[in-house]
mmCIF file of C-alpha atoms in Angstrom:
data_model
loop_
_atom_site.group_PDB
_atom_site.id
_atom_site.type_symbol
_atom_site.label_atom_id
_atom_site.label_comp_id
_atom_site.label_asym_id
_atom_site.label_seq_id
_atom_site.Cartn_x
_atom_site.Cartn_y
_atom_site.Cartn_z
ATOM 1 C CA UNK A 1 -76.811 -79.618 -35.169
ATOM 2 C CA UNK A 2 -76.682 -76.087 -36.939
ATOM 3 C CA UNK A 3 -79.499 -73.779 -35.786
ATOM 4 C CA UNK A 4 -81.434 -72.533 -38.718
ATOM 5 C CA UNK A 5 -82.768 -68.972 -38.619
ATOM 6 C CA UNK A 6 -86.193 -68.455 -39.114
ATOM 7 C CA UNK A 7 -87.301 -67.353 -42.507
ATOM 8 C CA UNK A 8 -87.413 -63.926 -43.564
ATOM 9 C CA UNK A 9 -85.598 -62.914 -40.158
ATOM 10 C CA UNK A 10 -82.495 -60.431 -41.124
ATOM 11 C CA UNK A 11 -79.158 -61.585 -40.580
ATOM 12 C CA UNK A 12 -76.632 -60.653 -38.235
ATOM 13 C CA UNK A 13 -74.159 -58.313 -39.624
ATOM 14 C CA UNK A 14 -70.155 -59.663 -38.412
ATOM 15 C CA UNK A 15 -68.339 -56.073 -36.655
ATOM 16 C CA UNK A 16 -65.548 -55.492 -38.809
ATOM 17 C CA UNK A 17 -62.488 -56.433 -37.679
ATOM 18 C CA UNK A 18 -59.660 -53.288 -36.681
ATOM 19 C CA UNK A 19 -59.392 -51.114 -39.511
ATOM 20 C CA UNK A 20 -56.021 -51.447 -41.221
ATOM 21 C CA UNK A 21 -53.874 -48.344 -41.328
ATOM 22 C CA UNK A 22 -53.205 -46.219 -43.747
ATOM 23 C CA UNK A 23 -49.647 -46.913 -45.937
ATOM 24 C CA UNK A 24 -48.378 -42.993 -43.953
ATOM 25 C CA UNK A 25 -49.289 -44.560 -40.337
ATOM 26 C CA UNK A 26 -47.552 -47.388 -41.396
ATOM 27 C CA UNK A 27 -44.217 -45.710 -42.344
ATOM 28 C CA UNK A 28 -44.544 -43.604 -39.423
ATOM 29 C CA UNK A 29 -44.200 -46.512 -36.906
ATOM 30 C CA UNK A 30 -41.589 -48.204 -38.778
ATOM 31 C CA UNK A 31 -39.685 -45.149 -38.691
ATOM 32 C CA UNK A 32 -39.730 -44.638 -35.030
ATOM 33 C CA UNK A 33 -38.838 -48.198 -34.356
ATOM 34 C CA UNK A 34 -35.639 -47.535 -37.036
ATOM 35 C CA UNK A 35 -34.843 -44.533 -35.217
ATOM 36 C CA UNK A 36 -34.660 -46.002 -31.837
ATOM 37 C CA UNK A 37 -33.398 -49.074 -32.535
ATOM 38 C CA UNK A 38 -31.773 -49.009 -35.543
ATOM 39 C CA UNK A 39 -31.893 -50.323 -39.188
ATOM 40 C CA UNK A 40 -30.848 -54.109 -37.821
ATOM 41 C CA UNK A 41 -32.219 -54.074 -34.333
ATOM 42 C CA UNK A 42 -35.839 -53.200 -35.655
ATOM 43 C CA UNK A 43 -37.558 -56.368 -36.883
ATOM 44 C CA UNK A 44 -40.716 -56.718 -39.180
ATOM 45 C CA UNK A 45 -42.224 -58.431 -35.843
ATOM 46 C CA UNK A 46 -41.572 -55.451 -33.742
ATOM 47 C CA UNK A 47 -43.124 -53.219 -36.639
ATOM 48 C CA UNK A 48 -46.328 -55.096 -37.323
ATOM 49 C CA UNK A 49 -46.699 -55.477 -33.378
ATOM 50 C CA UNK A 50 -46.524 -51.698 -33.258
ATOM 51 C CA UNK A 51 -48.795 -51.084 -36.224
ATOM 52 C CA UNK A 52 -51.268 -53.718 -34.890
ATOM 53 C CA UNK A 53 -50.736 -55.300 -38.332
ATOM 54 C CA UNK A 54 -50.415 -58.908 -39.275
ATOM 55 C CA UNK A 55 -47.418 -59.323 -41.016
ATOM 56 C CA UNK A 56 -48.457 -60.782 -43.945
ATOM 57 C CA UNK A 57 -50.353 -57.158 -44.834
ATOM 58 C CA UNK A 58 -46.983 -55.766 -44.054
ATOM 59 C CA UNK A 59 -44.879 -57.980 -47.110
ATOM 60 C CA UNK A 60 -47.548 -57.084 -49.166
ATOM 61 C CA UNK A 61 -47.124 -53.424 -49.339
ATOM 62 C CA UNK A 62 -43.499 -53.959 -49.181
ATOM 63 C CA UNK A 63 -41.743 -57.275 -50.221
ATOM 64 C CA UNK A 64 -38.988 -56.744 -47.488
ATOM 65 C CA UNK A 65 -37.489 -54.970 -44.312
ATOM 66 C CA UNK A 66 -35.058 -53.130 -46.227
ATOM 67 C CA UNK A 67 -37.791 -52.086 -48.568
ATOM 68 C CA UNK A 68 -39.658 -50.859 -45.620
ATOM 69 C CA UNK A 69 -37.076 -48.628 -43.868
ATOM 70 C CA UNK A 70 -36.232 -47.308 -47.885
ATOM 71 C CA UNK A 71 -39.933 -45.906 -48.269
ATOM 72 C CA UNK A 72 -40.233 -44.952 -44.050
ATOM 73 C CA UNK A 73 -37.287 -42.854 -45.269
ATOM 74 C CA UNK A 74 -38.462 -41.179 -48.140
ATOM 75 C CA UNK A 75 -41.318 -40.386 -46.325
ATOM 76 C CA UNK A 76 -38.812 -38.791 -43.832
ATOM 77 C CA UNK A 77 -37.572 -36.484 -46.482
ATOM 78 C CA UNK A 78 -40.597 -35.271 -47.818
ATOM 79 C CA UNK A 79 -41.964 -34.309 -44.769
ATOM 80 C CA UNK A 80 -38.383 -32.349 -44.104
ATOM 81 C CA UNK A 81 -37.989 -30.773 -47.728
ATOM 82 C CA UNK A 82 -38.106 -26.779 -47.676
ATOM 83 C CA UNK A 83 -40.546 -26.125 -50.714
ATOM 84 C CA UNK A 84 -38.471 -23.693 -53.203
ATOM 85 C CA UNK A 85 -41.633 -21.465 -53.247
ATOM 86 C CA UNK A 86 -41.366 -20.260 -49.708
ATOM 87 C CA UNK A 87 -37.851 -19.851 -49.725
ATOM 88 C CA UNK A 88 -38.169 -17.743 -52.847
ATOM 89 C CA UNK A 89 -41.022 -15.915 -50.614
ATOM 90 C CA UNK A 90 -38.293 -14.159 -48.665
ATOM 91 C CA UNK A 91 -36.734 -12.215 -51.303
ATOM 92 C CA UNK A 92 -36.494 -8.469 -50.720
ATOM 93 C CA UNK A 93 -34.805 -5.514 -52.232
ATOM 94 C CA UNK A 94 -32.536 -5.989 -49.329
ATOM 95 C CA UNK A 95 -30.287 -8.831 -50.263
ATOM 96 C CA UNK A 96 -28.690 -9.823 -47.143
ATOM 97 C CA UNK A 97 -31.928 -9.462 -45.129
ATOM 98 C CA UNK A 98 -33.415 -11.786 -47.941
ATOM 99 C CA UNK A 99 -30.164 -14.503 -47.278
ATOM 100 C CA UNK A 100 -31.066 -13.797 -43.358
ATOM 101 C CA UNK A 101 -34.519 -15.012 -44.207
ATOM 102 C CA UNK A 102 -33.645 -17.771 -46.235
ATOM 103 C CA UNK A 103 -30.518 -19.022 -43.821
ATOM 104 C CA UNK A 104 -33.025 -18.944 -40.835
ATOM 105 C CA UNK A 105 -35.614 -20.848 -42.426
ATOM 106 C CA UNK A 106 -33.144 -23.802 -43.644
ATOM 107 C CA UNK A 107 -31.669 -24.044 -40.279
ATOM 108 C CA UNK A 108 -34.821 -24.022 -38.227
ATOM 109 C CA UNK A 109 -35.824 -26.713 -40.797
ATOM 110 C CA UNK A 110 -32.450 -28.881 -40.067
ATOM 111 C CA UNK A 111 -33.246 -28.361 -36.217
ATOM 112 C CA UNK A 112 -36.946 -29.478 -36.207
ATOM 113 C CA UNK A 113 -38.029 -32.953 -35.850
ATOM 114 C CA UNK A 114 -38.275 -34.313 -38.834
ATOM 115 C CA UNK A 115 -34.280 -32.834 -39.617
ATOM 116 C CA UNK A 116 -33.003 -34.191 -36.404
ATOM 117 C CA UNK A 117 -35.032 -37.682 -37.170
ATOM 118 C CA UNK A 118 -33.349 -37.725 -40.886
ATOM 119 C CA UNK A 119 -29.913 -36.401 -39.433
ATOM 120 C CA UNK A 120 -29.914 -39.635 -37.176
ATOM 121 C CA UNK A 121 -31.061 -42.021 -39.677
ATOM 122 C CA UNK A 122 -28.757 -41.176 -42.257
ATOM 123 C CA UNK A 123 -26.084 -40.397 -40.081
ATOM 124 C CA UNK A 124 -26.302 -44.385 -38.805
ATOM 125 C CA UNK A 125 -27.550 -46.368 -41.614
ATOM 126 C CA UNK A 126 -25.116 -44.473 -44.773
ATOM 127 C CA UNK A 127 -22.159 -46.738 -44.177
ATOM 128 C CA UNK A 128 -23.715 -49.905 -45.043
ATOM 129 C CA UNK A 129 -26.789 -48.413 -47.155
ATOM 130 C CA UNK A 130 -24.740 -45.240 -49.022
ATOM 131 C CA UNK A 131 -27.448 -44.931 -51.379
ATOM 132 C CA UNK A 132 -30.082 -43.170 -48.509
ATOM 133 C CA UNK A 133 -27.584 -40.242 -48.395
ATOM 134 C CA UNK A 134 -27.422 -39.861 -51.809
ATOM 135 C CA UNK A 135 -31.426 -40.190 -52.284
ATOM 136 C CA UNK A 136 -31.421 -37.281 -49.743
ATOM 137 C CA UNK A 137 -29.176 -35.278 -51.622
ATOM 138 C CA UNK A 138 -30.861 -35.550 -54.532
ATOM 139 C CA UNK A 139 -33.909 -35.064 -53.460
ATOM 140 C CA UNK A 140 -33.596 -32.142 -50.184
ATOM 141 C CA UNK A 141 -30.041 -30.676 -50.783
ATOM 142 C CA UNK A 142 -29.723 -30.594 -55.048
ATOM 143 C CA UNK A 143 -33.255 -28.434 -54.979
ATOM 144 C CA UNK A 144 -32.306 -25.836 -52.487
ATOM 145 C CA UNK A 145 -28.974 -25.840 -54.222
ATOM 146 C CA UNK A 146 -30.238 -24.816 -56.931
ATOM 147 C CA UNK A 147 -32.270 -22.306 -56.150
ATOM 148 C CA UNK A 148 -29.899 -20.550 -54.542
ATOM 149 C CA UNK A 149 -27.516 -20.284 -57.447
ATOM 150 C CA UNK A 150 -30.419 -18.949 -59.497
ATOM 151 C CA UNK A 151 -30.447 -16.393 -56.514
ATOM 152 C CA UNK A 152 -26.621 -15.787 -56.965
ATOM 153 C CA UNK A 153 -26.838 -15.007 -60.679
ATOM 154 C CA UNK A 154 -29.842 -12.771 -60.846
ATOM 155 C CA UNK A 155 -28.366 -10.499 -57.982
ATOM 156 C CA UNK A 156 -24.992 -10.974 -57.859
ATOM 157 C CA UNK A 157 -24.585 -11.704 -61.979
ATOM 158 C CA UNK A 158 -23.687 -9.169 -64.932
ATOM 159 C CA UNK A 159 -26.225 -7.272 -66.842
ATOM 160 C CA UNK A 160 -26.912 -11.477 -68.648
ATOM 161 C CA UNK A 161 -27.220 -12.572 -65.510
ATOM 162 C CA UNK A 162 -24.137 -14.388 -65.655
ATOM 163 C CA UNK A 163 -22.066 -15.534 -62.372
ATOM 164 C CA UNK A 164 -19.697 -17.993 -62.963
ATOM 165 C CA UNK A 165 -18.996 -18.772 -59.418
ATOM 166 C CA UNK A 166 -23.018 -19.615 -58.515
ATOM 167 C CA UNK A 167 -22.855 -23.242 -57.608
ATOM 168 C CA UNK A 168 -19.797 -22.710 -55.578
ATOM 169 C CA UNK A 169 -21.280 -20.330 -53.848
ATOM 170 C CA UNK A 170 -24.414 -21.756 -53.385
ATOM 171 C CA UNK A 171 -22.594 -25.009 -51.806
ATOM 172 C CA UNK A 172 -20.791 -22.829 -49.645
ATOM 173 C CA UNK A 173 -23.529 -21.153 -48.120
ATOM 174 C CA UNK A 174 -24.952 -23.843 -46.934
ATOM 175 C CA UNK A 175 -21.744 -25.886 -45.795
ATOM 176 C CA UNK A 176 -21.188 -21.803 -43.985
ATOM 177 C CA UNK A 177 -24.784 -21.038 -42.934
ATOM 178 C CA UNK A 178 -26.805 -24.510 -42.074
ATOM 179 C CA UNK A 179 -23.662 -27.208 -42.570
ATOM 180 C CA UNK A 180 -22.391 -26.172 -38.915
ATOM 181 C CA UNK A 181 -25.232 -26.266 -37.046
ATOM 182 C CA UNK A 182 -26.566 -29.696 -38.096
ATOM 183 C CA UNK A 183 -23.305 -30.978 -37.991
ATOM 184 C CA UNK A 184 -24.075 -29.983 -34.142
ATOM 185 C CA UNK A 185 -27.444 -31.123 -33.666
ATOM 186 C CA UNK A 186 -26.537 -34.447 -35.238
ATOM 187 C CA UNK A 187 -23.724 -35.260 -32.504
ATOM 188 C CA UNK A 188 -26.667 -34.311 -30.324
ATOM 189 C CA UNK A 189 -25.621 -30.879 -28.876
ATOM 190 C CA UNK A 190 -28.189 -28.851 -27.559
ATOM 191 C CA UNK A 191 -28.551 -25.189 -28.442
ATOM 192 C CA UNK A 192 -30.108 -22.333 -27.127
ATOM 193 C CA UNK A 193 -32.367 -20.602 -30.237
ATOM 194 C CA UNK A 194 -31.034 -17.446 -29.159
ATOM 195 C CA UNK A 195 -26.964 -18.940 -29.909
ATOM 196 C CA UNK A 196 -28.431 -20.348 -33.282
ATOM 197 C CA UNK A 197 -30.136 -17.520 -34.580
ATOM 198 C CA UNK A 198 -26.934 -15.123 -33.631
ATOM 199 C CA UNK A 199 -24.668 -17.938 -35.061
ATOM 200 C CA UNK A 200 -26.592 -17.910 -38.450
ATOM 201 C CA UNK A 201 -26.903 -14.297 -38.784
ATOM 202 C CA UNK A 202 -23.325 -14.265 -38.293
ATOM 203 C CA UNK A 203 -22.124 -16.791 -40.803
ATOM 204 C CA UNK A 204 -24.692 -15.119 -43.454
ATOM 205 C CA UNK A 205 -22.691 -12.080 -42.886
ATOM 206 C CA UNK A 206 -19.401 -13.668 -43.139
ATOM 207 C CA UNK A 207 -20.281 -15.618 -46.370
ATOM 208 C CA UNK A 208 -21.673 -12.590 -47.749
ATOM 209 C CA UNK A 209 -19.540 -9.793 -47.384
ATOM 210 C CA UNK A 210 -16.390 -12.311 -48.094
ATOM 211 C CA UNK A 211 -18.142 -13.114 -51.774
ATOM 212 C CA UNK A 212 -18.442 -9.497 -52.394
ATOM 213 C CA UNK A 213 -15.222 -8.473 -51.030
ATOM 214 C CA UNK A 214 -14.208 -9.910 -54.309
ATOM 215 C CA UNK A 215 -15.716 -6.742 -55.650
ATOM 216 C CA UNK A 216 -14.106 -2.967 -55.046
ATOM 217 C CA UNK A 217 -15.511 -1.643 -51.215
ATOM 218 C CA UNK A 218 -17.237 1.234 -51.238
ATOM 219 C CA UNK A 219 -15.824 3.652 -48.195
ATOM 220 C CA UNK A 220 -17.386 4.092 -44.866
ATOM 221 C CA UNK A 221 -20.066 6.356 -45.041
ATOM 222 C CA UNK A 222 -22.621 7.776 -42.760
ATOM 223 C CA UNK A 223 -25.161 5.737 -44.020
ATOM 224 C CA UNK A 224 -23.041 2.978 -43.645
ATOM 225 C CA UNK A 225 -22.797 3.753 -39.974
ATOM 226 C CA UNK A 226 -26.494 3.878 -39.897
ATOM 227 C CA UNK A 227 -26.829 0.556 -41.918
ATOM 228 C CA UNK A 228 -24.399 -0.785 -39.382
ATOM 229 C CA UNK A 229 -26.300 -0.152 -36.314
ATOM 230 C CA UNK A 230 -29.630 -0.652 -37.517
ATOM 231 C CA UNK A 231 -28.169 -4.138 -38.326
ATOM 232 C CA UNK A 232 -26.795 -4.418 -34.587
ATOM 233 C CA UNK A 233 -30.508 -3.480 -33.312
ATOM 234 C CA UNK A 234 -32.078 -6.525 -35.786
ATOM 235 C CA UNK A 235 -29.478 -8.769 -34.153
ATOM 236 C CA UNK A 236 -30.606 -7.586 -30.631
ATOM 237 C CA UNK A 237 -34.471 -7.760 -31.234
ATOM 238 C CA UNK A 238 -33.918 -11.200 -32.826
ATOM 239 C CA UNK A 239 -32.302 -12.277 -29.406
ATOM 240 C CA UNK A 240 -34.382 -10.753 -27.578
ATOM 241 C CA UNK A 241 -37.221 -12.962 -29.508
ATOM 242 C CA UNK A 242 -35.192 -16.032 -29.032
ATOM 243 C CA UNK A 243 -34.693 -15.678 -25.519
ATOM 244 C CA UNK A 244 -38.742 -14.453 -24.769
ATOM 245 C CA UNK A 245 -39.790 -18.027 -26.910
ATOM 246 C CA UNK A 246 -37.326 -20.038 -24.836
ATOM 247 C CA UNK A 247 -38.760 -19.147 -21.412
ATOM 248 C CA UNK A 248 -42.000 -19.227 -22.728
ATOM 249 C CA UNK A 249 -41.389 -22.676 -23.605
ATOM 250 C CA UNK A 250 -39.623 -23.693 -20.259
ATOM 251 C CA UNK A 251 -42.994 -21.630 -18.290
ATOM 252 C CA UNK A 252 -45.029 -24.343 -20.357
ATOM 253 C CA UNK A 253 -43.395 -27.695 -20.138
#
C-alpha cells in the first residue's frame, strides 16, 4: 500500500535530471566526432553518447545526421570568418604595409584551429556533399573577396575610383598570399611561424609590385634605397618575433 504523507507536510522536490546542452555544445561535439571520424563513420549514437543526450532530443533539433553535420559546419565557419571590419582596421597610408597587415591576418586565420578544422572537413566531405564548399565560399571567401576589390579600386583606381581589373586581383591575392599556405596546412605540413610569416610577406610583395609593374617604374632613388632596407629590417624584426613566440611556446608545452 501507498504511504500517504501527513497533511500539511511539504513535499519532496524531484533533483532535476542533467541539464540538456545548449544547441552550440551540441554542434561542437558533433563536429569533433565528424572531424575524427568522418562524415559516415560518425553515427547519431556516437554523438548523443558524447553529448550525454538521448537521441530523441537530438532528431528534434535536427531531423537527420546529415542535417546535423550541415549546421556543426556552419557553425565551423562562423567561428572561422575574418569580420570585414578588422580587416578594414589595417589600412594605412602605406599601402603595402596595409596588404602586409591584411595578408597576415587571413593566413594566421587559415592556420588556427577553427581553419585547419574547416580545411579538413571540407577537404573530405566536398566530393560527395559539393554544396559545403560552396556554402563556405559564399559565406568566408565571397566577403573577404569583396572587400578587397573595394580596396583595389579606391587605391589603385582612377580619379572615379574605377579599376577594371579589381576582382581579378582580389582572387589572385588570395590564391598568391593565403591559397599556398592552406593548401599546405591542409595536406598537414607543419610550418614554422617564422617560414609563414617570411613566405607571406614575400608573396604580398610579389603580387604587389607585379600589379603595379603594369604601371611606368619610377627610377631607383635614394629614398628608394632607404624604403628598401627599412623593409629588409621589418622582415628581420618580424622573424625575429616569430622565432622568440616559437620557443616560448616549446619552453611552455
Amino acid at each position: 500500500m501507498a504511504e500517504i504523507e501527513p497533511a500539511g507536510m511539504p513535499k519532496v522536490k524531484r533533483k532535476p535530471g542533467r541539464p540538456s546542452l545548449s544547441n552550440e555544445e551540441l554542434l561542437d561535439k558533433a563536429l569533433d566526432l565528424f572531424l575524427e571520424k568522418g562524415f559516415a563513420g560518425t553515427s547519431i549514437d556516437a554523438i548523443c553518447a558524447a553529448a550525454g543526450m538521448a537521441k530523441r532530443t537530438v532528431y528534434s533539433r535536427y531531423g537527420d545526421k546529415e542535417a546535423l553535420f550541415k549546421a556543426a559546419l556552419s557553425r565551423a565557419i562562423d567561428e572561422w570568418i575574418v569580420p570585414i571590419d578588422r580587416l578594414r582596421e589595417q589600412e594605412g597610408e602605406d599601402f603595402e604595409a596595409s596588404l602586409m597587415r591584411i595578408g597576415e591576418i587571413l593566413v594566421s586565420n587559415v592556420l588556427g584551429p577553427a581553419g585547419l578544422r574547416l580545411l579538413r572537413l571540407t577537404n573530405s566531405e566536398s566530393v560527395t556533399m559539393p554544396e559545403i564548399s560552396l556554402e563556405n565560399v559564399r559565406r568566408g571567401t565571397e566577403p573577404t573577396l569583396q572587400y578587397l576589390a573595394d580596396l583595389f579600386r579606391r587605391r589603385l583606381g582612377n580619379n572615379k575610383g574605377d579599376f577594371p581589373e579589381a576582382e581579378n586581383a582580389a582572387q589572385a591575392f588570395l590564391s598568391i598570399v593565403v591559397g599556398g599556405t592552406a593548401s599546405n596546412a591542409a595536406w598537414g605540413m607543419r610550418m614554422e611561424m617564422a617560414s609563414v610569416e617570411r613566405h607571406t610577406r614575400y608573396c604580398v610583395r610579389l603580387f604587389l609590385h607585379g600589379l603595379l609593374a603594369e604601371t611606368a617604374q619610377p627610377a631607383e632613388s635614394e629614398a628608394g634605397q632607404l624604403h628598401s632596407l627599412l623593409r629588409d629590417a621589418e622582415d628581420r624584426l618580424c622573424e625575429a618575433r616569430a622565432r622568440i613566440e616559437e620557443a616560448t611556446r616549446l619552453v611552455r608545452d
